[in-house]
């Protein structure tokens, strides 16, 4: 936890090389990681935009729970964080990064 930029690199690799039916999932997860990175670096507008875009990309996977990911909770987290980023101080990546698995 707390290393969203590095997570983005892994998600981006999966997005570009993974099965076609999962590419939107990996792209969305990469966008969430980059959104958190931007938010933690003080780019509130860009961070919030990517958090919302990523949530929208992964939302269609909510019913299937791919790879054990609790997608609906992750979407809720991203949308709530986007609101906080736009209205408050910078966020700390390590404190905000979700765990995809226990």
Short mmCIF file of N, CA and C in Angstrom, two decimals:
data_model
loop_
_atom_site.label_atom_id
_atom_site.label_comp_id
_atom_site.label_asym_id
_atom_site.label_seq_id
_atom_site.Cartn_x
_atom_site.Cartn_y
_atom_site.Cartn_z
N UNK A 1 0.84 -1.19 0.00
CA UNK A 1 0.00 0.00 0.00
C UNK A 1 0.87 1.24 0.00
N UNK A 2 0.34 2.30 -0.56
CA UNK A 2 1.04 3.56 -0.53
C UNK A 2 2.00 3.80 -1.68
N UNK A 3 1.98 2.97 -2.70
CA UNK A 3 2.87 3.15 -3.84
C UNK A 3 2.05 3.16 -5.13
N UNK A 4 1.15 4.13 -5.27
CA UNK A 4 0.26 4.11 -6.42
C UNK A 4 0.96 4.27 -7.76
N UNK A 5 2.06 5.00 -7.83
CA UNK A 5 2.72 5.14 -9.12
C UNK A 5 3.26 3.80 -9.59
N UNK A 6 3.84 3.03 -8.66
CA UNK A 6 4.36 1.71 -9.02
C UNK A 6 3.22 0.77 -9.39
N UNK A 7 2.11 0.87 -8.68
CA UNK A 7 0.94 0.05 -9.02
C UNK A 7 0.46 0.38 -10.43
N UNK A 8 0.48 1.67 -10.77
CA UNK A 8 0.06 2.09 -12.11
C UNK A 8 0.88 1.38 -13.18
N UNK A 9 2.18 1.24 -12.97
CA UNK A 9 3.05 0.57 -13.95
C UNK A 9 2.62 -0.89 -14.15
N UNK A 10 2.31 -1.57 -13.07
CA UNK A 10 1.87 -2.97 -13.15
C UNK A 10 0.52 -3.06 -13.86
N UNK A 11 -0.43 -2.19 -13.47
CA UNK A 11 -1.75 -2.19 -14.10
C UNK A 11 -1.66 -1.87 -15.58
N UNK A 12 -0.78 -0.93 -15.93
CA UNK A 12 -0.64 -0.56 -17.34
C UNK A 12 -0.11 -1.73 -18.16
N UNK A 13 0.84 -2.48 -17.62
CA UNK A 13 1.34 -3.67 -18.32
C UNK A 13 0.21 -4.68 -18.53
N UNK A 14 -0.60 -4.91 -17.50
CA UNK A 14 -1.72 -5.85 -17.63
C UNK A 14 -2.74 -5.34 -18.64
N UNK A 15 -2.99 -4.05 -18.65
CA UNK A 15 -3.93 -3.44 -19.59
C UNK A 15 -3.47 -3.68 -21.02
N UNK A 16 -2.19 -3.50 -21.27
CA UNK A 16 -1.70 -3.60 -22.65
C UNK A 16 -1.45 -5.03 -23.10
N UNK A 17 -1.25 -5.95 -22.16
CA UNK A 17 -0.92 -7.32 -22.57
C UNK A 17 -1.94 -8.36 -22.12
N UNK A 18 -2.91 -7.95 -21.32
CA UNK A 18 -3.88 -8.90 -20.78
C UNK A 18 -4.95 -9.30 -21.77
N UNK A 19 -5.83 -10.20 -21.35
CA UNK A 19 -6.93 -10.63 -22.20
C UNK A 19 -7.83 -9.45 -22.56
N UNK A 20 -8.33 -9.46 -23.75
CA UNK A 20 -9.17 -8.36 -24.26
C UNK A 20 -10.32 -8.03 -23.32
N UNK A 21 -10.97 -9.06 -22.77
CA UNK A 21 -12.14 -8.80 -21.93
C UNK A 21 -11.80 -8.21 -20.56
N UNK A 22 -10.51 -8.12 -20.22
CA UNK A 22 -10.09 -7.52 -18.95
C UNK A 22 -9.37 -6.19 -19.13
N UNK A 23 -9.14 -5.78 -20.33
CA UNK A 23 -8.32 -4.58 -20.55
C UNK A 23 -8.93 -3.33 -19.95
N UNK A 24 -10.24 -3.19 -20.00
CA UNK A 24 -10.88 -2.01 -19.42
C UNK A 24 -10.72 -2.00 -17.90
N UNK A 25 -10.75 -3.17 -17.29
CA UNK A 25 -10.51 -3.27 -15.85
C UNK A 25 -9.12 -2.75 -15.50
N UNK A 26 -8.11 -3.26 -16.19
CA UNK A 26 -6.73 -2.86 -15.90
C UNK A 26 -6.49 -1.39 -16.22
N UNK A 27 -7.09 -0.91 -17.29
CA UNK A 27 -6.96 0.51 -17.63
C UNK A 27 -7.56 1.36 -16.51
N UNK A 28 -8.74 0.98 -16.04
CA UNK A 28 -9.38 1.71 -14.96
C UNK A 28 -8.57 1.69 -13.67
N UNK A 29 -8.00 0.54 -13.34
CA UNK A 29 -7.16 0.46 -12.14
C UNK A 29 -5.92 1.34 -12.28
N UNK A 30 -5.34 1.37 -13.49
CA UNK A 30 -4.20 2.26 -13.74
C UNK A 30 -4.61 3.71 -13.56
N UNK A 31 -5.78 4.07 -14.04
CA UNK A 31 -6.26 5.44 -13.89
C UNK A 31 -6.48 5.80 -12.42
N UNK A 32 -6.99 4.87 -11.63
CA UNK A 32 -7.15 5.12 -10.20
C UNK A 32 -5.80 5.38 -9.54
N UNK A 33 -4.81 4.57 -9.90
CA UNK A 33 -3.47 4.73 -9.31
C UNK A 33 -2.86 6.07 -9.70
N UNK A 34 -3.00 6.46 -10.96
CA UNK A 34 -2.46 7.75 -11.40
C UNK A 34 -3.25 8.89 -10.78
N UNK A 35 -4.55 8.72 -10.64
CA UNK A 35 -5.36 9.74 -9.98
C UNK A 35 -4.92 9.97 -8.55
N UNK A 36 -4.63 8.90 -7.83
CA UNK A 36 -4.14 9.03 -6.46
C UNK A 36 -2.77 9.70 -6.45
N UNK A 37 -1.91 9.34 -7.40
CA UNK A 37 -0.58 9.96 -7.50
C UNK A 37 -0.71 11.46 -7.72
N UNK A 38 -1.52 11.86 -8.69
CA UNK A 38 -1.71 13.29 -8.96
C UNK A 38 -2.27 14.01 -7.74
N UNK A 39 -3.24 13.40 -7.10
CA UNK A 39 -3.86 14.01 -5.92
C UNK A 39 -2.84 14.22 -4.81
N UNK A 40 -1.99 13.22 -4.59
CA UNK A 40 -0.98 13.31 -3.53
C UNK A 40 0.09 14.34 -3.86
N UNK A 41 0.26 14.64 -5.14
CA UNK A 41 1.27 15.63 -5.56
C UNK A 41 0.68 17.03 -5.71
N UNK A 42 -0.58 17.20 -5.34
CA UNK A 42 -1.19 18.52 -5.35
C UNK A 42 -1.96 18.90 -6.59
N UNK A 43 -2.09 17.99 -7.54
CA UNK A 43 -2.86 18.25 -8.76
C UNK A 43 -4.30 17.78 -8.52
N UNK A 44 -5.07 18.61 -7.82
CA UNK A 44 -6.42 18.22 -7.43
C UNK A 44 -7.33 17.98 -8.62
N UNK A 45 -7.32 18.88 -9.60
CA UNK A 45 -8.22 18.74 -10.75
C UNK A 45 -7.91 17.47 -11.54
N UNK A 46 -6.64 17.26 -11.85
CA UNK A 46 -6.24 16.07 -12.61
C UNK A 46 -6.46 14.79 -11.83
N UNK A 47 -6.16 14.83 -10.54
CA UNK A 47 -6.36 13.66 -9.70
C UNK A 47 -7.81 13.26 -9.61
N UNK A 48 -8.68 14.24 -9.34
CA UNK A 48 -10.11 13.95 -9.23
C UNK A 48 -10.67 13.43 -10.55
N UNK A 49 -10.24 14.03 -11.65
CA UNK A 49 -10.73 13.60 -12.97
C UNK A 49 -10.35 12.14 -13.24
N UNK A 50 -9.10 11.77 -12.94
CA UNK A 50 -8.66 10.40 -13.18
C UNK A 50 -9.31 9.41 -12.21
N UNK A 51 -9.53 9.82 -10.98
CA UNK A 51 -10.23 8.94 -10.03
C UNK A 51 -11.64 8.63 -10.53
N UNK A 52 -12.33 9.64 -11.02
CA UNK A 52 -13.69 9.42 -11.54
C UNK A 52 -13.67 8.60 -12.83
N UNK A 53 -12.73 8.88 -13.70
CA UNK A 53 -12.63 8.14 -14.96
C UNK A 53 -12.32 6.67 -14.68
N UNK A 54 -11.40 6.43 -13.76
CA UNK A 54 -11.06 5.05 -13.39
C UNK A 54 -12.24 4.32 -12.78
N UNK A 55 -12.99 5.01 -11.91
CA UNK A 55 -14.17 4.39 -11.30
C UNK A 55 -15.19 4.02 -12.37
N UNK A 56 -15.37 4.89 -13.34
CA UNK A 56 -16.29 4.60 -14.43
C UNK A 56 -15.84 3.41 -15.27
N UNK A 57 -14.54 3.29 -15.46
CA UNK A 57 -14.00 2.19 -16.28
C UNK A 57 -14.16 0.84 -15.60
N UNK A 58 -14.02 0.80 -14.28
CA UNK A 58 -14.10 -0.50 -13.59
C UNK A 58 -15.52 -0.85 -13.15
N UNK A 59 -16.41 0.12 -13.11
CA UNK A 59 -17.78 -0.11 -12.62
C UNK A 59 -18.48 -1.29 -13.30
N UNK A 60 -18.34 -1.50 -14.62
CA UNK A 60 -19.02 -2.64 -15.24
C UNK A 60 -18.58 -4.01 -14.70
N UNK A 61 -17.47 -4.06 -14.00
CA UNK A 61 -16.96 -5.32 -13.46
C UNK A 61 -17.46 -5.58 -12.04
N UNK A 62 -18.30 -4.70 -11.51
CA UNK A 62 -18.74 -4.79 -10.11
C UNK A 62 -19.43 -6.11 -9.79
N UNK A 63 -20.20 -6.64 -10.69
CA UNK A 63 -20.93 -7.87 -10.42
C UNK A 63 -20.08 -9.12 -10.45
N UNK A 64 -18.93 -9.06 -11.11
CA UNK A 64 -18.14 -10.28 -11.29
C UNK A 64 -17.00 -10.44 -10.29
N UNK A 65 -16.60 -9.38 -9.61
CA UNK A 65 -15.50 -9.48 -8.64
C UNK A 65 -14.25 -10.08 -9.22
N UNK A 66 -13.74 -9.53 -10.32
CA UNK A 66 -12.58 -10.13 -10.98
C UNK A 66 -11.35 -10.16 -10.09
N UNK A 67 -10.66 -11.29 -10.10
CA UNK A 67 -9.42 -11.46 -9.35
C UNK A 67 -9.59 -11.14 -7.86
N UNK A 68 -10.79 -11.32 -7.35
CA UNK A 68 -11.07 -11.07 -5.94
C UNK A 68 -11.17 -9.60 -5.57
N UNK A 69 -11.23 -8.72 -6.56
CA UNK A 69 -11.31 -7.27 -6.31
C UNK A 69 -12.75 -6.90 -6.01
N UNK A 70 -12.97 -6.20 -4.92
CA UNK A 70 -14.30 -5.72 -4.55
C UNK A 70 -14.52 -4.39 -5.27
N UNK A 71 -14.98 -4.51 -6.52
CA UNK A 71 -15.04 -3.37 -7.43
C UNK A 71 -15.99 -2.28 -6.95
N UNK A 72 -17.16 -2.64 -6.45
CA UNK A 72 -18.10 -1.59 -6.06
C UNK A 72 -17.54 -0.75 -4.91
N UNK A 73 -16.87 -1.36 -3.96
CA UNK A 73 -16.23 -0.62 -2.88
C UNK A 73 -15.11 0.27 -3.38
N UNK A 74 -14.36 -0.22 -4.37
CA UNK A 74 -13.28 0.56 -4.96
C UNK A 74 -13.84 1.77 -5.70
N UNK A 75 -14.95 1.59 -6.40
CA UNK A 75 -15.60 2.72 -7.09
C UNK A 75 -16.07 3.76 -6.08
N UNK A 76 -16.68 3.30 -4.99
CA UNK A 76 -17.13 4.23 -3.95
C UNK A 76 -15.95 5.00 -3.37
N UNK A 77 -14.85 4.30 -3.09
CA UNK A 77 -13.65 4.93 -2.56
C UNK A 77 -13.15 6.02 -3.50
N UNK A 78 -13.06 5.69 -4.79
CA UNK A 78 -12.52 6.64 -5.77
C UNK A 78 -13.39 7.88 -5.89
N UNK A 79 -14.68 7.69 -5.93
CA UNK A 79 -15.58 8.85 -6.08
C UNK A 79 -15.56 9.72 -4.83
N UNK A 80 -15.53 9.09 -3.66
CA UNK A 80 -15.47 9.86 -2.41
C UNK A 80 -14.14 10.61 -2.30
N UNK A 81 -13.05 9.96 -2.68
CA UNK A 81 -11.75 10.61 -2.63
C UNK A 81 -11.69 11.78 -3.61
N UNK A 82 -12.27 11.61 -4.79
CA UNK A 82 -12.30 12.71 -5.77
C UNK A 82 -12.99 13.94 -5.18
N UNK A 83 -14.07 13.72 -4.46
CA UNK A 83 -14.78 14.84 -3.80
C UNK A 83 -13.87 15.52 -2.77
N UNK A 84 -13.21 14.71 -1.95
CA UNK A 84 -12.33 15.29 -0.92
C UNK A 84 -11.15 16.02 -1.53
N UNK A 85 -10.58 15.47 -2.60
CA UNK A 85 -9.44 16.09 -3.26
C UNK A 85 -9.80 17.47 -3.78
N UNK A 86 -10.98 17.58 -4.35
CA UNK A 86 -11.41 18.86 -4.93
C UNK A 86 -11.73 19.90 -3.86
N UNK A 87 -12.10 19.46 -2.68
CA UNK A 87 -12.55 20.42 -1.68
C UNK A 87 -11.60 20.61 -0.50
N UNK A 88 -10.51 19.89 -0.46
CA UNK A 88 -9.68 19.97 0.73
C UNK A 88 -8.20 20.02 0.42
N UNK A 89 -7.40 19.76 1.44
CA UNK A 89 -5.95 19.78 1.28
C UNK A 89 -5.46 18.55 0.51
N UNK A 90 -4.18 18.56 0.18
CA UNK A 90 -3.58 17.42 -0.51
C UNK A 90 -3.78 16.16 0.32
N UNK A 91 -3.86 15.04 -0.37
CA UNK A 91 -4.00 13.75 0.31
C UNK A 91 -2.63 13.08 0.39
N UNK A 92 -2.50 12.18 1.32
CA UNK A 92 -1.27 11.40 1.46
C UNK A 92 -1.50 10.04 0.82
N UNK A 93 -0.72 9.72 -0.20
CA UNK A 93 -0.92 8.49 -0.96
C UNK A 93 -0.91 7.25 -0.07
N UNK A 94 0.06 7.16 0.84
CA UNK A 94 0.16 5.98 1.69
C UNK A 94 -1.06 5.80 2.57
N UNK A 95 -1.64 6.90 3.00
CA UNK A 95 -2.81 6.83 3.88
C UNK A 95 -4.08 6.53 3.10
N UNK A 96 -4.13 6.88 1.84
CA UNK A 96 -5.35 6.75 1.04
C UNK A 96 -5.39 5.51 0.16
N UNK A 97 -4.25 4.93 -0.14
CA UNK A 97 -4.21 3.81 -1.08
C UNK A 97 -4.99 2.61 -0.55
N UNK A 98 -5.91 2.11 -1.35
CA UNK A 98 -6.67 0.92 -0.92
C UNK A 98 -5.85 -0.34 -1.12
N UNK A 99 -6.23 -1.37 -0.43
CA UNK A 99 -5.63 -2.69 -0.66
C UNK A 99 -6.61 -3.45 -1.53
N UNK A 100 -6.13 -4.02 -2.60
CA UNK A 100 -7.01 -4.77 -3.48
C UNK A 100 -7.26 -6.17 -2.93
N UNK A 101 -6.38 -6.65 -2.10
CA UNK A 101 -6.54 -7.95 -1.46
C UNK A 101 -6.06 -7.87 -0.03
N UNK A 102 -6.62 -8.72 0.80
CA UNK A 102 -6.22 -8.74 2.22
C UNK A 102 -4.86 -9.38 2.38
#
